[in-house]
């Protein structure tokens, strides 16, 4: 566990972030989102993230991204962070769902 902690830094407390108003953005396709998602999460497919960046920035909230495997949410996190938004990659939506 220490090895993982040193590699990735301390684990993010997603439950606390959500409790403090963080938005969960699911970057999967609408079809994937319909088949199951985190209650209260917002579906913005990865391809649309760039177009929604300003809108998300105006919300002035911490964002947690998620997808099926953690790959697309990682890309979305990078895009949002480069726009100056505090963002965390929550990884797979079903794993994140168990952490909040």
PDB file of N, CA and C in Angstrom:
ATOM      1  N   UNK A   1       0.828  -1.203   0.000  1.00  0.00           N
ATOM      2  CA  UNK A   1       0.000   0.000   0.000  1.00  0.00           C
ATOM      3  C   UNK A   1       0.866   1.258   0.000  1.00  0.00           C
ATOM      4  N   UNK A   2       1.952   1.247   0.773  1.00  0.00           N
ATOM      5  CA  UNK A   2       2.844   2.408   0.794  1.00  0.00           C
ATOM      6  C   UNK A   2       3.424   2.667  -0.584  1.00  0.00           C
ATOM      7  N   UNK A   3       3.727   1.582  -1.288  1.00  0.00           N
ATOM      8  CA  UNK A   3       4.261   1.723  -2.633  1.00  0.00           C
ATOM      9  C   UNK A   3       3.268   2.451  -3.535  1.00  0.00           C
ATOM     10  N   UNK A   4       2.006   2.039  -3.473  1.00  0.00           N
ATOM     11  CA  UNK A   4       0.958   2.682  -4.278  1.00  0.00           C
ATOM     12  C   UNK A   4       0.796   4.136  -3.849  1.00  0.00           C
ATOM     13  N   UNK A   5       0.800   4.372  -2.546  1.00  0.00           N
ATOM     14  CA  UNK A   5       0.685   5.727  -2.019  1.00  0.00           C
ATOM     15  C   UNK A   5       1.809   6.617  -2.531  1.00  0.00           C
ATOM     16  N   UNK A   6       3.034   6.089  -2.551  1.00  0.00           N
ATOM     17  CA  UNK A   6       4.173   6.865  -3.021  1.00  0.00           C
ATOM     18  C   UNK A   6       4.094   7.094  -4.519  1.00  0.00           C
ATOM     19  N   UNK A   7       3.555   6.127  -5.213  1.00  0.00           N
ATOM     20  CA  UNK A   7       3.446   6.215  -6.671  1.00  0.00           C
ATOM     21  C   UNK A   7       2.394   7.230  -7.094  1.00  0.00           C
ATOM     22  N   UNK A   8       1.237   7.187  -6.449  1.00  0.00           N
ATOM     23  CA  UNK A   8       0.109   8.017  -6.876  1.00  0.00           C
ATOM     24  C   UNK A   8      -0.234   9.145  -5.911  1.00  0.00           C
ATOM     25  N   UNK A   9       0.516   9.249  -4.813  1.00  0.00           N
ATOM     26  CA  UNK A   9       0.175  10.239  -3.795  1.00  0.00           C
ATOM     27  C   UNK A   9      -0.934   9.686  -2.932  1.00  0.00           C
ATOM     28  N   UNK A  10      -1.326  10.426  -1.890  1.00  0.00           N
ATOM     29  CA  UNK A  10      -2.362   9.900  -0.991  1.00  0.00           C
ATOM     30  C   UNK A  10      -3.682   9.707  -1.734  1.00  0.00           C
ATOM     31  N   UNK A  11      -4.433   8.727  -1.305  1.00  0.00           N
ATOM     32  CA  UNK A  11      -5.724   8.444  -1.944  1.00  0.00           C
ATOM     33  C   UNK A  11      -6.648   9.649  -1.780  1.00  0.00           C
ATOM     34  N   UNK A  12      -7.388   9.950  -2.835  1.00  0.00           N
ATOM     35  CA  UNK A  12      -8.341  11.055  -2.793  1.00  0.00           C
ATOM     36  C   UNK A  12      -9.581  10.622  -2.025  1.00  0.00           C
ATOM     37  N   UNK A  13     -10.056  11.469  -1.128  1.00  0.00           N
ATOM     38  CA  UNK A  13     -11.277  11.169  -0.390  1.00  0.00           C
ATOM     39  C   UNK A  13     -12.463  11.689  -1.201  1.00  0.00           C
ATOM     40  N   UNK A  14     -12.964  10.845  -2.098  1.00  0.00           N
ATOM     41  CA  UNK A  14     -14.045  11.257  -3.002  1.00  0.00           C
ATOM     42  C   UNK A  14     -15.332  11.564  -2.250  1.00  0.00           C
ATOM     43  N   UNK A  15     -15.596  10.802  -1.197  1.00  0.00           N
ATOM     44  CA  UNK A  15     -16.821  11.029  -0.423  1.00  0.00           C
ATOM     45  C   UNK A  15     -16.829  12.450   0.149  1.00  0.00           C
ATOM     46  N   UNK A  16     -15.689  12.887   0.670  1.00  0.00           N
ATOM     47  CA  UNK A  16     -15.596  14.241   1.240  1.00  0.00           C
ATOM     48  C   UNK A  16     -15.758  15.294   0.152  1.00  0.00           C
ATOM     49  N   UNK A  17     -15.157  15.047  -1.013  1.00  0.00           N
ATOM     50  CA  UNK A  17     -15.280  16.009  -2.125  1.00  0.00           C
ATOM     51  C   UNK A  17     -16.746  16.174  -2.533  1.00  0.00           C
ATOM     52  N   UNK A  18     -17.437  15.039  -2.660  1.00  0.00           N
ATOM     53  CA  UNK A  18     -18.848  15.066  -3.065  1.00  0.00           C
ATOM     54  C   UNK A  18     -19.687  15.775  -1.997  1.00  0.00           C
ATOM     55  N   UNK A  19     -19.399  15.462  -0.743  1.00  0.00           N
ATOM     56  CA  UNK A  19     -20.125  16.086   0.354  1.00  0.00           C
ATOM     57  C   UNK A  19     -19.946  17.607   0.330  1.00  0.00           C
ATOM     58  N   UNK A  20     -18.777  18.042  -0.120  1.00  0.00           N
ATOM     59  CA  UNK A  20     -18.489  19.472  -0.199  1.00  0.00           C
ATOM     60  C   UNK A  20     -18.891  20.087  -1.539  1.00  0.00           C
ATOM     61  N   UNK A  21     -19.678  19.358  -2.321  1.00  0.00           N
ATOM     62  CA  UNK A  21     -20.256  19.939  -3.528  1.00  0.00           C
ATOM     63  C   UNK A  21     -19.560  19.649  -4.842  1.00  0.00           C
ATOM     64  N   UNK A  22     -18.609  18.712  -4.837  1.00  0.00           N
ATOM     65  CA  UNK A  22     -17.930  18.372  -6.096  1.00  0.00           C
ATOM     66  C   UNK A  22     -18.926  17.800  -7.100  1.00  0.00           C
ATOM     67  N   UNK A  23     -18.704  18.097  -8.372  1.00  0.00           N
ATOM     68  CA  UNK A  23     -19.550  17.557  -9.443  1.00  0.00           C
ATOM     69  C   UNK A  23     -18.905  16.289  -9.978  1.00  0.00           C
ATOM     70  N   UNK A  24     -19.721  15.285 -10.239  1.00  0.00           N
ATOM     71  CA  UNK A  24     -19.209  14.068 -10.874  1.00  0.00           C
ATOM     72  C   UNK A  24     -19.604  14.129 -12.349  1.00  0.00           C
ATOM     73  N   UNK A  25     -18.588  14.141 -13.206  1.00  0.00           N
ATOM     74  CA  UNK A  25     -18.817  14.178 -14.645  1.00  0.00           C
ATOM     75  C   UNK A  25     -18.457  12.817 -15.218  1.00  0.00           C
ATOM     76  N   UNK A  26     -19.436  12.151 -15.802  1.00  0.00           N
ATOM     77  CA  UNK A  26     -19.247  10.845 -16.432  1.00  0.00           C
ATOM     78  C   UNK A  26     -18.992  11.102 -17.913  1.00  0.00           C
ATOM     79  N   UNK A  27     -17.804  10.748 -18.395  1.00  0.00           N
ATOM     80  CA  UNK A  27     -17.430  11.093 -19.770  1.00  0.00           C
ATOM     81  C   UNK A  27     -17.665   9.952 -20.768  1.00  0.00           C
ATOM     82  N   UNK A  28     -18.480   8.969 -20.370  1.00  0.00           N
ATOM     83  CA  UNK A  28     -18.818   7.884 -21.301  1.00  0.00           C
ATOM     84  C   UNK A  28     -19.874   8.366 -22.305  1.00  0.00           C
ATOM     85  N   UNK A  29     -20.174   7.534 -23.276  1.00  0.00           N
ATOM     86  CA  UNK A  29     -21.210   7.874 -24.255  1.00  0.00           C
ATOM     87  C   UNK A  29     -22.577   7.853 -23.578  1.00  0.00           C
ATOM     88  N   UNK A  30     -23.561   8.557 -24.144  1.00  0.00           N
ATOM     89  CA  UNK A  30     -24.909   8.526 -23.557  1.00  0.00           C
ATOM     90  C   UNK A  30     -25.449   7.100 -23.401  1.00  0.00           C
ATOM     91  N   UNK A  31     -25.150   6.229 -24.343  1.00  0.00           N
ATOM     92  CA  UNK A  31     -25.594   4.830 -24.259  1.00  0.00           C
ATOM     93  C   UNK A  31     -25.005   4.116 -23.060  1.00  0.00           C
ATOM     94  N   UNK A  32     -23.705   4.299 -22.846  1.00  0.00           N
ATOM     95  CA  UNK A  32     -23.044   3.689 -21.692  1.00  0.00           C
ATOM     96  C   UNK A  32     -23.624   4.263 -20.398  1.00  0.00           C
ATOM     97  N   UNK A  33     -23.839   5.565 -20.392  1.00  0.00           N
ATOM     98  CA  UNK A  33     -24.368   6.251 -19.219  1.00  0.00           C
ATOM     99  C   UNK A  33     -25.743   5.704 -18.849  1.00  0.00           C
ATOM    100  N   UNK A  34     -26.577   5.479 -19.877  1.00  0.00           N
ATOM    101  CA  UNK A  34     -27.936   4.954 -19.655  1.00  0.00           C
ATOM    102  C   UNK A  34     -27.911   3.567 -19.036  1.00  0.00           C
ATOM    103  N   UNK A  35     -26.886   2.789 -19.344  1.00  0.00           N
ATOM    104  CA  UNK A  35     -26.834   1.413 -18.843  1.00  0.00           C
ATOM    105  C   UNK A  35     -26.451   1.350 -17.360  1.00  0.00           C
ATOM    106  N   UNK A  36     -26.142   2.495 -16.770  1.00  0.00           N
ATOM    107  CA  UNK A  36     -25.804   2.547 -15.348  1.00  0.00           C
ATOM    108  C   UNK A  36     -24.851   3.691 -15.080  1.00  0.00           C
ATOM    109  N   UNK A  37     -25.095   4.433 -14.011  1.00  0.00           N
ATOM    110  CA  UNK A  37     -24.231   5.563 -13.667  1.00  0.00           C
ATOM    111  C   UNK A  37     -24.405   5.940 -12.197  1.00  0.00           C
ATOM    112  N   UNK A  38     -23.555   6.835 -11.735  1.00  0.00           N
ATOM    113  CA  UNK A  38     -23.626   7.309 -10.354  1.00  0.00           C
ATOM    114  C   UNK A  38     -24.781   8.293 -10.240  1.00  0.00           C
ATOM    115  N   UNK A  39     -25.616   8.083  -9.226  1.00  0.00           N
ATOM    116  CA  UNK A  39     -26.748   8.974  -8.994  1.00  0.00           C
ATOM    117  C   UNK A  39     -26.245  10.412  -8.856  1.00  0.00           C
ATOM    118  N   UNK A  40     -26.843  11.313  -9.618  1.00  0.00           N
ATOM    119  CA  UNK A  40     -26.475  12.719  -9.538  1.00  0.00           C
ATOM    120  C   UNK A  40     -25.313  13.121 -10.430  1.00  0.00           C
ATOM    121  N   UNK A  41     -24.712  12.140 -11.121  1.00  0.00           N
ATOM    122  CA  UNK A  41     -23.596  12.486 -12.010  1.00  0.00           C
ATOM    123  C   UNK A  41     -24.128  13.112 -13.301  1.00  0.00           C
ATOM    124  N   UNK A  42     -23.272  13.867 -13.965  1.00  0.00           N
ATOM    125  CA  UNK A  42     -23.644  14.556 -15.207  1.00  0.00           C
ATOM    126  C   UNK A  42     -22.919  13.862 -16.355  1.00  0.00           C
ATOM    127  N   UNK A  43     -23.652  13.536 -17.414  1.00  0.00           N
ATOM    128  CA  UNK A  43     -23.042  12.870 -18.563  1.00  0.00           C
ATOM    129  C   UNK A  43     -22.586  13.910 -19.584  1.00  0.00           C
ATOM    130  N   UNK A  44     -21.271  14.053 -19.712  1.00  0.00           N
ATOM    131  CA  UNK A  44     -20.697  14.881 -20.774  1.00  0.00           C
ATOM    132  C   UNK A  44     -19.660  13.995 -21.469  1.00  0.00           C
ATOM    133  N   UNK A  45     -20.003  13.427 -22.628  1.00  0.00           N
ATOM    134  CA  UNK A  45     -19.051  12.547 -23.322  1.00  0.00           C
ATOM    135  C   UNK A  45     -17.703  13.239 -23.532  1.00  0.00           C
ATOM    136  N   UNK A  46     -16.634  12.473 -23.507  1.00  0.00           N
ATOM    137  CA  UNK A  46     -15.289  13.012 -23.644  1.00  0.00           C
ATOM    138  C   UNK A  46     -15.171  13.968 -24.838  1.00  0.00           C
ATOM    139  N   UNK A  47     -15.789  13.610 -25.962  1.00  0.00           N
ATOM    140  CA  UNK A  47     -15.717  14.450 -27.160  1.00  0.00           C
ATOM    141  C   UNK A  47     -16.315  15.839 -26.947  1.00  0.00           C
ATOM    142  N   UNK A  48     -17.196  15.979 -25.960  1.00  0.00           N
ATOM    143  CA  UNK A  48     -17.862  17.265 -25.708  1.00  0.00           C
ATOM    144  C   UNK A  48     -17.205  18.092 -24.598  1.00  0.00           C
ATOM    145  N   UNK A  49     -16.257  17.486 -23.885  1.00  0.00           N
ATOM    146  CA  UNK A  49     -15.655  18.164 -22.723  1.00  0.00           C
ATOM    147  C   UNK A  49     -15.075  19.521 -23.102  1.00  0.00           C
ATOM    148  N   UNK A  50     -14.335  19.560 -24.217  1.00  0.00           N
ATOM    149  CA  UNK A  50     -13.706  20.829 -24.619  1.00  0.00           C
ATOM    150  C   UNK A  50     -14.739  21.943 -24.777  1.00  0.00           C
ATOM    151  N   UNK A  51     -15.903  21.614 -25.368  1.00  0.00           N
ATOM    152  CA  UNK A  51     -16.960  22.603 -25.589  1.00  0.00           C
ATOM    153  C   UNK A  51     -17.635  23.039 -24.292  1.00  0.00           C
ATOM    154  N   UNK A  52     -17.542  22.214 -23.257  1.00  0.00           N
ATOM    155  CA  UNK A  52     -18.235  22.493 -21.992  1.00  0.00           C
ATOM    156  C   UNK A  52     -17.314  23.074 -20.924  1.00  0.00           C
ATOM    157  N   UNK A  53     -16.032  23.221 -21.250  1.00  0.00           N
ATOM    158  CA  UNK A  53     -15.054  23.655 -20.247  1.00  0.00           C
ATOM    159  C   UNK A  53     -15.427  24.985 -19.596  1.00  0.00           C
ATOM    160  N   UNK A  54     -15.773  25.984 -20.413  1.00  0.00           N
ATOM    161  CA  UNK A  54     -16.109  27.305 -19.861  1.00  0.00           C
ATOM    162  C   UNK A  54     -17.327  27.234 -18.946  1.00  0.00           C
ATOM    163  N   UNK A  55     -18.326  26.476 -19.397  1.00  0.00           N
ATOM    164  CA  UNK A  55     -19.555  26.286 -18.613  1.00  0.00           C
ATOM    165  C   UNK A  55     -19.230  25.652 -17.248  1.00  0.00           C
ATOM    166  N   UNK A  56     -18.353  24.644 -17.265  1.00  0.00           N
ATOM    167  CA  UNK A  56     -17.969  23.960 -16.027  1.00  0.00           C
ATOM    168  C   UNK A  56     -17.143  24.886 -15.132  1.00  0.00           C
ATOM    169  N   UNK A  57     -16.307  25.694 -15.760  1.00  0.00           N
ATOM    170  CA  UNK A  57     -15.468  26.629 -15.001  1.00  0.00           C
ATOM    171  C   UNK A  57     -16.345  27.626 -14.231  1.00  0.00           C
ATOM    172  N   UNK A  58     -17.437  28.067 -14.857  1.00  0.00           N
ATOM    173  CA  UNK A  58     -18.351  29.033 -14.238  1.00  0.00           C
ATOM    174  C   UNK A  58     -19.023  28.464 -12.992  1.00  0.00           C
ATOM    175  N   UNK A  59     -19.181  27.142 -12.940  1.00  0.00           N
ATOM    176  CA  UNK A  59     -19.820  26.510 -11.775  1.00  0.00           C
ATOM    177  C   UNK A  59     -18.935  26.629 -10.538  1.00  0.00           C
ATOM    178  N   UNK A  60     -17.641  26.846 -10.765  1.00  0.00           N
ATOM    179  CA  UNK A  60     -16.702  27.057  -9.671  1.00  0.00           C
ATOM    180  C   UNK A  60     -16.744  25.924  -8.641  1.00  0.00           C
ATOM    181  N   UNK A  61     -16.738  24.696  -9.133  1.00  0.00           N
ATOM    182  CA  UNK A  61     -16.770  23.531  -8.247  1.00  0.00           C
ATOM    183  C   UNK A  61     -15.634  22.580  -8.600  1.00  0.00           C
ATOM    184  N   UNK A  62     -15.253  21.776  -7.625  1.00  0.00           N
ATOM    185  CA  UNK A  62     -14.294  20.709  -7.881  1.00  0.00           C
ATOM    186  C   UNK A  62     -15.007  19.677  -8.756  1.00  0.00           C
ATOM    187  N   UNK A  63     -14.281  19.089  -9.701  1.00  0.00           N
ATOM    188  CA  UNK A  63     -14.888  18.097 -10.593  1.00  0.00           C
ATOM    189  C   UNK A  63     -14.184  16.761 -10.430  1.00  0.00           C
ATOM    190  N   UNK A  64     -14.993  15.714 -10.401  1.00  0.00           N
ATOM    191  CA  UNK A  64     -14.473  14.344 -10.387  1.00  0.00           C
ATOM    192  C   UNK A  64     -14.941  13.714 -11.696  1.00  0.00           C
ATOM    193  N   UNK A  65     -13.998  13.250 -12.506  1.00  0.00           N
ATOM    194  CA  UNK A  65     -14.377  12.600 -13.760  1.00  0.00           C
ATOM    195  C   UNK A  65     -14.401  11.090 -13.561  1.00  0.00           C
ATOM    196  N   UNK A  66     -15.253  10.406 -14.325  1.00  0.00           N
ATOM    197  CA  UNK A  66     -15.274   8.946 -14.309  1.00  0.00           C
ATOM    198  C   UNK A  66     -15.688   8.441 -15.683  1.00  0.00           C
ATOM    199  N   UNK A  67     -15.405   7.180 -15.950  1.00  0.00           N
ATOM    200  CA  UNK A  67     -15.801   6.552 -17.223  1.00  0.00           C
ATOM    201  C   UNK A  67     -15.903   5.046 -16.971  1.00  0.00           C
ATOM    202  N   UNK A  68     -15.616   4.238 -17.984  1.00  0.00           N
ATOM    203  CA  UNK A  68     -15.712   2.791 -17.807  1.00  0.00           C
ATOM    204  C   UNK A  68     -14.452   2.226 -17.152  1.00  0.00           C
ATOM    205  N   UNK A  69     -13.272   2.683 -17.626  1.00  0.00           N
ATOM    206  CA  UNK A  69     -12.022   2.088 -17.144  1.00  0.00           C
ATOM    207  C   UNK A  69     -11.107   3.070 -16.419  1.00  0.00           C
ATOM    208  N   UNK A  70     -11.344   4.353 -16.588  1.00  0.00           N
ATOM    209  CA  UNK A  70     -10.450   5.350 -16.007  1.00  0.00           C
ATOM    210  C   UNK A  70      -9.585   6.031 -17.055  1.00  0.00           C
ATOM    211  N   UNK A  71      -9.640   5.513 -18.287  1.00  0.00           N
ATOM    212  CA  UNK A  71      -8.821   6.053 -19.371  1.00  0.00           C
ATOM    213  C   UNK A  71      -9.362   7.389 -19.887  1.00  0.00           C
ATOM    214  N   UNK A  72     -10.617   7.390 -20.307  1.00  0.00           N
ATOM    215  CA  UNK A  72     -11.230   8.626 -20.821  1.00  0.00           C
ATOM    216  C   UNK A  72     -11.334   9.689 -19.731  1.00  0.00           C
ATOM    217  N   UNK A  73     -11.637   9.247 -18.496  1.00  0.00           N
ATOM    218  CA  UNK A  73     -11.751  10.223 -17.406  1.00  0.00           C
ATOM    219  C   UNK A  73     -10.398  10.871 -17.126  1.00  0.00           C
ATOM    220  N   UNK A  74      -9.315  10.130 -17.346  1.00  0.00           N
ATOM    221  CA  UNK A  74      -7.969  10.687 -17.198  1.00  0.00           C
ATOM    222  C   UNK A  74      -7.710  11.770 -18.231  1.00  0.00           C
ATOM    223  N   UNK A  75      -8.148  11.524 -19.460  1.00  0.00           N
ATOM    224  CA  UNK A  75      -7.984  12.527 -20.525  1.00  0.00           C
ATOM    225  C   UNK A  75      -8.821  13.764 -20.219  1.00  0.00           C
ATOM    226  N   UNK A  76     -10.048  13.546 -19.761  1.00  0.00           N
ATOM    227  CA  UNK A  76     -10.937  14.660 -19.422  1.00  0.00           C
ATOM    228  C   UNK A  76     -10.340  15.479 -18.286  1.00  0.00           C
ATOM    229  N   UNK A  77      -9.774  14.800 -17.292  1.00  0.00           N
ATOM    230  CA  UNK A  77      -9.140  15.484 -16.160  1.00  0.00           C
ATOM    231  C   UNK A  77      -8.037  16.411 -16.664  1.00  0.00           C
ATOM    232  N   UNK A  78      -7.194  15.904 -17.565  1.00  0.00           N
ATOM    233  CA  UNK A  78      -6.099  16.726 -18.101  1.00  0.00           C
ATOM    234  C   UNK A  78      -6.631  17.960 -18.811  1.00  0.00           C
ATOM    235  N   UNK A  79      -7.672  17.789 -19.610  1.00  0.00           N
ATOM    236  CA  UNK A  79      -8.268  18.921 -20.336  1.00  0.00           C
ATOM    237  C   UNK A  79      -8.811  19.964 -19.363  1.00  0.00           C
ATOM    238  N   UNK A  80      -9.545  19.505 -18.364  1.00  0.00           N
ATOM    239  CA  UNK A  80     -10.164  20.429 -17.405  1.00  0.00           C
ATOM    240  C   UNK A  80      -9.100  21.115 -16.547  1.00  0.00           C
ATOM    241  N   UNK A  81      -8.081  20.365 -16.143  1.00  0.00           N
ATOM    242  CA  UNK A  81      -7.014  20.964 -15.340  1.00  0.00           C
ATOM    243  C   UNK A  81      -6.270  22.025 -16.130  1.00  0.00           C
ATOM    244  N   UNK A  82      -6.039  21.769 -17.406  1.00  0.00           N
ATOM    245  CA  UNK A  82      -5.311  22.762 -18.202  1.00  0.00           C
ATOM    246  C   UNK A  82      -6.160  24.019 -18.401  1.00  0.00           C
ATOM    247  N   UNK A  83      -7.475  23.908 -18.169  1.00  0.00           N
ATOM    248  CA  UNK A  83      -8.357  25.077 -18.241  1.00  0.00           C
ATOM    249  C   UNK A  83      -8.457  25.768 -16.871  1.00  0.00           C
ATOM    250  N   UNK A  84      -7.734  25.234 -15.883  1.00  0.00           N
ATOM    251  CA  UNK A  84      -7.706  25.863 -14.569  1.00  0.00           C
ATOM    252  C   UNK A  84      -8.785  25.385 -13.609  1.00  0.00           C
ATOM    253  N   UNK A  85      -9.354  24.213 -13.881  1.00  0.00           N
ATOM    254  CA  UNK A  85     -10.398  23.659 -13.019  1.00  0.00           C
ATOM    255  C   UNK A  85      -9.772  22.595 -12.122  1.00  0.00           C
ATOM    256  N   UNK A  86     -10.079  22.637 -10.819  1.00  0.00           N
ATOM    257  CA  UNK A  86      -9.594  21.577  -9.931  1.00  0.00           C
ATOM    258  C   UNK A  86     -10.355  20.308 -10.271  1.00  0.00           C
ATOM    259  N   UNK A  87      -9.613  19.281 -10.633  1.00  0.00           N
ATOM    260  CA  UNK A  87     -10.254  18.073 -11.145  1.00  0.00           C
ATOM    261  C   UNK A  87      -9.524  16.828 -10.657  1.00  0.00           C
ATOM    262  N   UNK A  88     -10.292  15.780 -10.372  1.00  0.00           N
ATOM    263  CA  UNK A  88      -9.741  14.490  -9.946  1.00  0.00           C
ATOM    264  C   UNK A  88     -10.280  13.409 -10.869  1.00  0.00           C
ATOM    265  N   UNK A  89      -9.423  12.449 -11.220  1.00  0.00           N
ATOM    266  CA  UNK A  89      -9.867  11.312 -12.014  1.00  0.00           C
ATOM    267  C   UNK A  89     -10.388  10.248 -11.055  1.00  0.00           C
ATOM    268  N   UNK A  90     -11.715  10.061 -11.052  1.00  0.00           N
ATOM    269  CA  UNK A  90     -12.323   9.053 -10.186  1.00  0.00           C
ATOM    270  C   UNK A  90     -12.212   7.652 -10.731  1.00  0.00           C
ATOM    271  N   UNK A  91     -11.741   7.522 -11.987  1.00  0.00           N
ATOM    272  CA  UNK A  91     -11.563   6.196 -12.586  1.00  0.00           C
ATOM    273  C   UNK A  91     -12.887   5.567 -13.005  1.00  0.00           C
ATOM    274  N   UNK A  92     -12.963   4.235 -12.926  1.00  0.00           N
ATOM    275  CA  UNK A  92     -14.198   3.540 -13.336  1.00  0.00           C
ATOM    276  C   UNK A  92     -15.394   3.988 -12.488  1.00  0.00           C
ATOM    277  N   UNK A  93     -16.500   4.282 -13.144  1.00  0.00           N
ATOM    278  CA  UNK A  93     -17.670   4.824 -12.430  1.00  0.00           C
ATOM    279  C   UNK A  93     -18.175   3.885 -11.341  1.00  0.00           C
ATOM    280  N   UNK A  94     -18.153   2.573 -11.601  1.00  0.00           N
ATOM    281  CA  UNK A  94     -18.704   1.629 -10.624  1.00  0.00           C
ATOM    282  C   UNK A  94     -17.818   1.521  -9.387  1.00  0.00           C
ATOM    283  N   UNK A  95     -16.502   1.708  -9.557  1.00  0.00           N
ATOM    284  CA  UNK A  95     -15.580   1.708  -8.413  1.00  0.00           C
ATOM    285  C   UNK A  95     -15.771   2.998  -7.617  1.00  0.00           C
ATOM    286  N   UNK A  96     -15.836   4.124  -8.337  1.00  0.00           N
ATOM    287  CA  UNK A  96     -16.043   5.419  -7.697  1.00  0.00           C
ATOM    288  C   UNK A  96     -17.356   5.420  -6.908  1.00  0.00           C
ATOM    289  N   UNK A  97     -18.373   4.815  -7.476  1.00  0.00           N
ATOM    290  CA  UNK A  97     -19.697   4.756  -6.840  1.00  0.00           C
ATOM    291  C   UNK A  97     -19.604   4.114  -5.461  1.00  0.00           C
ATOM    292  N   UNK A  98     -18.709   3.150  -5.292  1.00  0.00           N
ATOM    293  CA  UNK A  98     -18.541   2.475  -3.999  1.00  0.00           C
ATOM    294  C   UNK A  98     -17.733   3.305  -3.019  1.00  0.00           C
ATOM    295  N   UNK A  99     -17.099   4.373  -3.511  1.00  0.00           N
ATOM    296  CA  UNK A  99     -16.234   5.185  -2.652  1.00  0.00           C
ATOM    297  C   UNK A  99     -16.934   6.447  -2.153  1.00  0.00           C
ATOM    298  N   UNK A 100     -18.152   6.685  -2.649  1.00  0.00           N
ATOM    299  CA  UNK A 100     -18.840   7.924  -2.233  1.00  0.00           C
ATOM    300  C   UNK A 100     -20.102   7.637  -1.436  1.00  0.00           C
TER     301      UNK A 100
END
